[in-house]
Short mmCIF file of C-alpha atoms and ligand atoms in Angstrom, two decimals:
data_model
loop_
_atom_site.label_atom_id
_atom_site.label_comp_id
_atom_site.label_asym_id
_atom_site.label_seq_id
_atom_site.Cartn_x
_atom_site.Cartn_y
_atom_site.Cartn_z
CA UNK A 1213 63.72 49.46 126.68
CA UNK A 1214 62.19 52.29 125.03
CA UNK A 1215 62.02 55.63 126.97
CA UNK A 1216 61.15 59.15 126.45
CA UNK A 1217 62.67 61.78 128.70
CA UNK A 1218 60.21 64.69 129.27
CA UNK A 1219 61.08 67.90 131.16
CA UNK A 1220 61.65 71.51 131.14
CA UNK A 1221 65.07 72.79 129.67
CA UNK A 1222 67.73 72.55 132.02
CA UNK A 1223 66.19 69.76 133.96
CA UNK A 1224 69.05 67.23 133.40
CA UNK A 1225 67.71 65.11 130.71
CA UNK A 1226 70.72 65.11 128.53
CA UNK A 1227 73.12 64.40 131.85
CA UNK A 1228 71.05 61.56 133.06
CA UNK A 1229 70.59 60.01 129.50
CA UNK A 1230 74.64 60.01 129.14
CA UNK A 1231 74.66 57.88 132.51
CA UNK A 1232 71.30 55.71 131.74
CA UNK A 1233 72.78 54.50 128.22
CA UNK A 1234 75.44 52.54 130.33
CA UNK A 1235 72.68 51.01 132.66
CA UNK A 1236 70.24 49.89 129.81
CA UNK A 1237 72.53 49.93 126.81
CA UNK A 1238 70.46 51.61 124.38
CA UNK A 1239 71.31 54.64 121.98
CA UNK A 1240 70.78 58.21 123.32
CA UNK A 1241 68.85 60.27 120.81
CA UNK A 1242 68.69 64.15 121.58
CA UNK A 1243 66.82 66.34 118.90
CA UNK A 1244 68.45 69.11 120.08
CA UNK A 1245 71.93 67.68 119.91
CA UNK A 1246 71.04 66.49 116.23
CA UNK A 1247 70.25 70.07 115.54
CA UNK A 1248 73.17 71.59 117.10
CA UNK A 1249 75.44 69.18 114.81
CA UNK A 1250 73.63 70.17 111.78
CA UNK A 1251 73.93 73.80 112.92
CA UNK A 1252 77.83 73.24 113.33
CA UNK A 1253 78.09 71.57 109.92
CA UNK A 1254 76.21 74.49 108.25
CA UNK A 1255 73.86 71.53 106.53
CA UNK A 1256 70.67 72.79 104.86
CA UNK A 1257 68.73 71.73 107.97
CA UNK A 1258 71.13 73.48 110.27
CA UNK A 1259 70.81 76.76 108.10
CA UNK A 1260 67.09 76.61 108.30
CA UNK A 1261 66.83 75.84 111.95
CA UNK A 1262 69.55 78.08 113.52
CA UNK A 1263 67.45 81.24 113.90
CA UNK A 1264 64.60 79.47 115.18
CA UNK A 1265 66.66 77.72 117.96
CA UNK A 1266 68.55 80.85 119.06
CA UNK A 1267 65.29 82.56 119.75
CA UNK A 1268 64.09 79.79 122.05
CA UNK A 1269 61.16 78.71 119.90
CA UNK A 1270 60.43 75.15 118.52
CA UNK A 1271 61.43 73.84 115.11
CA UNK A 1272 58.37 72.77 113.25
CA UNK A 1273 56.67 69.62 113.86
CA UNK A 1274 56.97 68.30 110.42
CA UNK A 1275 60.61 68.68 110.04
CA UNK A 1276 61.30 67.42 113.68
CA UNK A 1277 58.99 64.37 113.09
CA UNK A 1278 60.64 63.46 109.90
CA UNK A 1279 64.04 63.59 111.51
CA UNK A 1280 63.00 61.34 114.11
CA UNK A 1281 61.19 58.87 111.86
CA UNK A 1282 64.14 58.43 110.12
CA UNK A 1283 66.47 57.82 113.04
CA UNK A 1284 64.02 55.45 114.62
CA UNK A 1285 63.99 53.38 111.40
CA UNK A 1286 67.76 52.69 111.76
CA UNK A 1287 68.99 49.25 113.13
CA UNK A 1288 70.65 50.13 116.19
CA UNK A 1289 67.45 51.40 117.93
CA UNK A 1290 65.23 48.40 117.26
CA UNK A 1291 65.57 47.17 120.58
CA UNK A 1292 65.36 50.33 122.45
CA UNK A 1293 66.43 53.99 122.87
CA UNK A 1294 66.22 56.97 125.15
CA UNK A 1295 64.57 59.74 123.24
CA UNK A 1296 65.78 63.27 124.94
CA UNK A 1297 63.74 66.31 123.96
CA UNK A 1298 61.25 64.51 121.62
CA UNK A 1299 58.12 64.67 121.67
CA UNK A 1300 57.81 68.17 122.59
CA UNK A 1301 54.21 69.00 121.33
CA UNK A 1302 50.89 66.84 121.42
CA UNK A 1303 51.22 66.81 117.47
CA UNK A 1304 54.78 65.13 117.83
CA UNK A 1305 53.45 62.80 120.48
CA UNK A 1306 50.66 61.75 117.89
CA UNK A 1307 52.85 61.30 115.08
CA UNK A 1308 55.40 59.17 117.14
CA UNK A 1309 52.66 56.74 118.31
CA UNK A 1310 52.23 55.99 114.54
CA UNK A 1311 55.73 54.58 114.07
CA UNK A 1312 57.05 53.95 117.48
CA UNK A 1313 55.53 52.77 120.82
CA UNK A 1314 57.47 53.96 124.04
CA UNK A 1315 57.54 51.54 127.17
CA UNK A 1316 57.78 54.34 129.57
CA UNK A 1317 58.00 58.23 129.68
CA UNK A 1318 60.37 59.58 132.49
CA UNK A 1319 58.94 62.83 133.84
CA UNK A 1320 61.66 65.00 135.25
CA UNK A 1321 60.20 66.75 138.21
CA UNK A 1322 62.01 69.89 139.00
CA UNK A 1323 61.00 73.48 140.28
CA UNK A 1324 61.64 76.44 138.06
CA UNK A 1325 64.49 77.98 140.52
CA UNK A 1326 66.52 74.70 139.92
CA UNK A 1327 66.14 74.96 136.11
CA UNK A 1328 67.11 78.49 135.80
CA UNK A 1329 70.31 77.66 138.14
CA UNK A 1330 71.14 74.82 135.80
CA UNK A 1331 70.69 76.66 132.70
CA UNK A 1332 72.58 79.89 133.55
CA UNK A 1333 75.53 77.91 134.34
CA UNK A 1334 75.45 75.33 131.54
CA UNK A 1335 78.29 75.03 129.39
CA UNK A 1336 78.66 72.68 126.29
CA UNK A 1337 81.63 70.96 124.48
CA UNK A 1338 81.22 72.39 120.89
CA UNK A 1339 83.11 69.29 119.62
CA UNK A 1340 81.24 66.25 121.41
CA UNK A 1341 78.43 67.85 122.92
CA UNK A 1342 79.04 66.83 126.71
CA UNK A 1343 77.30 69.12 129.05
CA UNK A 1344 79.12 70.98 132.08
CA UNK A 1345 78.17 73.25 134.66
CA UNK A 1346 80.26 76.28 136.20
CA UNK A 1347 79.41 75.14 139.76
CA UNK A 1348 78.09 71.57 139.76
CA UNK A 1349 80.24 70.04 137.07
CA UNK A 1350 83.33 71.98 135.91
CA UNK A 1351 85.63 70.66 133.30
CA UNK A 1352 89.12 70.37 134.76
CA UNK A 1353 90.55 73.11 132.67
CA UNK A 1354 88.08 76.12 132.12
CA UNK A 1355 86.78 76.29 128.51
CA UNK A 1356 88.39 72.93 127.65
CA UNK A 1357 86.45 69.44 127.24
CA UNK A 1358 87.84 66.82 129.41
CA UNK A 1359 86.85 64.17 126.95
CA UNK A 1360 87.87 65.61 123.82
CA UNK A 1361 89.79 68.77 124.33
CA UNK A 1362 87.00 70.79 122.48
CA UNK A 1363 86.02 74.22 123.33
CA UNK A 1364 83.57 74.46 126.04
CA UNK A 1365 80.98 77.21 125.49
CA UNK A 1366 77.70 78.68 126.38
CA UNK A 1367 74.95 77.63 123.98
CA UNK A 1368 73.38 80.59 122.09
CA UNK A 1369 69.86 79.60 123.34
CA UNK A 1370 71.16 79.63 126.94
CA UNK A 1371 71.22 83.27 126.79
CA UNK A 1372 68.88 85.09 129.27
CA UNK A 1373 66.29 86.19 126.62
CA UNK A 1374 65.99 82.81 124.82
CA UNK A 1375 65.71 80.91 128.27
CA UNK A 1376 62.53 82.83 129.02
CA UNK A 1377 61.11 82.00 125.78
CA UNK A 1378 61.94 78.24 126.14
CA UNK A 1379 60.28 78.14 129.41
CA UNK A 1380 57.21 79.93 128.17
CA UNK A 1381 57.26 77.35 125.24
CA UNK A 1382 57.73 74.45 127.60
CA UNK A 1383 54.54 75.44 129.78
CA UNK A 1384 52.48 76.01 126.89
CA UNK A 1385 53.45 73.24 124.31
CA UNK A 1386 55.32 70.50 126.08
CA UNK A 1387 53.94 70.42 129.75
CA UNK A 1388 50.49 68.97 128.21
CA UNK A 1389 52.30 65.98 127.37
CA UNK A 1390 52.70 65.11 130.96
CA UNK A 1391 48.81 64.39 131.17
CA UNK A 1392 48.65 62.97 127.75
CA UNK A 1393 51.20 60.26 128.84
CA UNK A 1394 49.73 59.60 132.29
CA UNK A 1395 46.51 59.21 131.02
CA UNK A 1396 47.95 56.35 128.81
CA UNK A 1397 49.64 54.93 131.97
CA UNK A 1398 53.01 55.53 130.65
CA UNK A 1399 54.52 58.21 132.75
CA UNK A 1400 57.01 57.64 135.61
CA UNK A 1401 57.79 60.77 137.73
CA UNK A 1402 61.58 61.15 138.71
CA UNK A 1403 62.53 63.86 141.24
CA UNK A 1404 65.46 65.58 139.33
CA UNK A 1405 66.21 67.88 142.02
CA UNK A 1406 69.22 66.35 143.71
CA UNK A 1407 72.76 66.08 142.33
CA UNK A 1408 73.32 63.88 139.34
CA UNK A 1409 74.15 60.68 141.57
CA UNK A 1410 70.87 61.23 143.35
CA UNK A 1411 69.06 61.54 140.09
CA UNK A 1412 70.47 58.35 138.70
CA UNK A 1413 69.53 56.45 141.74
CA UNK A 1414 65.98 57.80 141.67
CA UNK A 1415 65.66 57.00 137.94
CA UNK A 1416 66.76 53.35 138.76
CA UNK A 1417 64.45 53.05 141.60
CA UNK A 1418 61.57 54.41 139.33
CA UNK A 1419 62.26 51.93 136.65
CA UNK A 1420 63.09 48.94 138.83
CA UNK A 1421 66.72 48.66 137.66
P1 ADP B 1363 67.13 71.60 126.27
O1 ADP B 1363 68.42 71.67 126.84
O2 ADP B 1363 66.14 72.94 126.59
O3 ADP B 1363 66.11 70.64 126.79
P2 ADP B 1363 67.40 70.62 123.69
O4 ADP B 1363 68.85 70.70 123.62
O5 ADP B 1363 66.46 69.44 123.87
O6 ADP B 1363 67.15 71.84 124.59
O7 ADP B 1363 66.68 71.59 122.33
C1 ADP B 1363 67.29 72.97 121.96
C2 ADP B 1363 66.44 73.41 120.97
O8 ADP B 1363 66.27 72.49 119.76
C3 ADP B 1363 64.83 73.66 121.47
O9 ADP B 1363 65.00 74.85 122.32
C4 ADP B 1363 64.17 73.82 119.92
O10 ADP B 1363 64.31 74.98 119.44
C5 ADP B 1363 64.99 72.55 119.19
N1 ADP B 1363 64.32 71.52 119.44
C6 ADP B 1363 64.85 70.35 120.03
N2 ADP B 1363 63.96 69.38 120.05
C7 ADP B 1363 62.75 69.69 119.56
C8 ADP B 1363 61.56 69.15 119.00
N3 ADP B 1363 61.21 67.89 119.60
N4 ADP B 1363 60.65 69.99 118.48
C9 ADP B 1363 61.13 71.06 118.12
N5 ADP B 1363 62.31 71.72 118.35
C10 ADP B 1363 63.13 70.98 119.09
P1 ADP B 1364 68.51 69.07 129.72
O1 ADP B 1364 69.05 68.07 128.84
O2 ADP B 1364 67.26 68.65 130.32
O3 ADP B 1364 68.49 70.60 129.15
P2 ADP B 1364 71.34 69.05 130.88
O4 ADP B 1364 71.60 67.67 131.05
O5 ADP B 1364 71.94 69.83 129.79
O6 ADP B 1364 69.77 69.38 131.07
O7 ADP B 1364 71.60 69.88 132.24
C1 ADP B 1364 71.52 71.13 132.34
C2 ADP B 1364 72.68 71.80 133.43
O8 ADP B 1364 72.58 71.43 134.59
C3 ADP B 1364 74.02 71.28 132.76
O9 ADP B 1364 75.00 72.40 133.15
C4 ADP B 1364 74.33 70.12 133.74
O10 ADP B 1364 75.72 70.02 134.04
C5 ADP B 1364 73.72 70.52 135.25
N1 ADP B 1364 72.95 69.36 135.59
C6 ADP B 1364 72.41 68.26 135.11
N2 ADP B 1364 71.95 67.34 136.11
C7 ADP B 1364 72.29 68.03 137.33
C8 ADP B 1364 72.03 67.45 138.71
N3 ADP B 1364 71.41 66.59 138.93
N4 ADP B 1364 72.46 68.49 139.70
C9 ADP B 1364 73.19 69.62 139.23
N5 ADP B 1364 73.43 70.12 138.04
C10 ADP B 1364 73.08 69.33 136.93
ZN1 ZN B 1365 84.04 67.11 123.88
#
């Protein structure tokens, strides 16, 4: 199954993807996570995108599409994938249609108030990328990842100024994809407001699994 996860920052896409990969056994591809690893490794890509990401803007379509095209050419994703955080613009969606066809687009339906609450408490493991939340999903030891012992930190783009920018970018550039995919009959709405177990259950129902 080839799925696109579409939704505002902080909607819970990464969290659901981590659960969904066990249900449908396909790789989880998060463009944001790929960029964060590149930044941590100080690779040429990482050095180019760090300031853009920290400010809450989008990386340019050309570089992002190239990255995804190369990733989707690999063997492990030929039967399926979860694309989390891509496409984020109409131009990216049109480019994607030229090299891969998704079966469904999962639209995370969630009000802004919930998104702000999730983003303001989000913490991430610097080493393995797992998400935590200071209220909803705490690591057992503060600042330490349960899975790998890595440092749990606040993403630079989860600071207030960048969050405002990211929500504005979402509304202007990404939200138009909802209608784009609805018109193609690919969109599946999932109520993303309940707790994680509730969202997993809504996802299973929406996809008939
Ligand atoms: P979120 O948790 O907000 O959904 P991501 O981890 O998906 O964030 O992305 C973090 C940042 O990485 C984005 O704000 C953007 O700067 C960059 N990014 C990720 N995916 C894309 C994309 N498809 N196009 C452009 N920039 C992207
Ligand atoms: P996205 O990938 O869409 O940006 P994340 O999966 O990183 O979103 O989730 C954002 C924050 O909200 C994280 O701190 C995560 O632990 C938390 N979170 C995710 N899903 C839920 C949920 N269903 N209920 C409460 N908190 C959640
Ligand atoms: Zn970790």
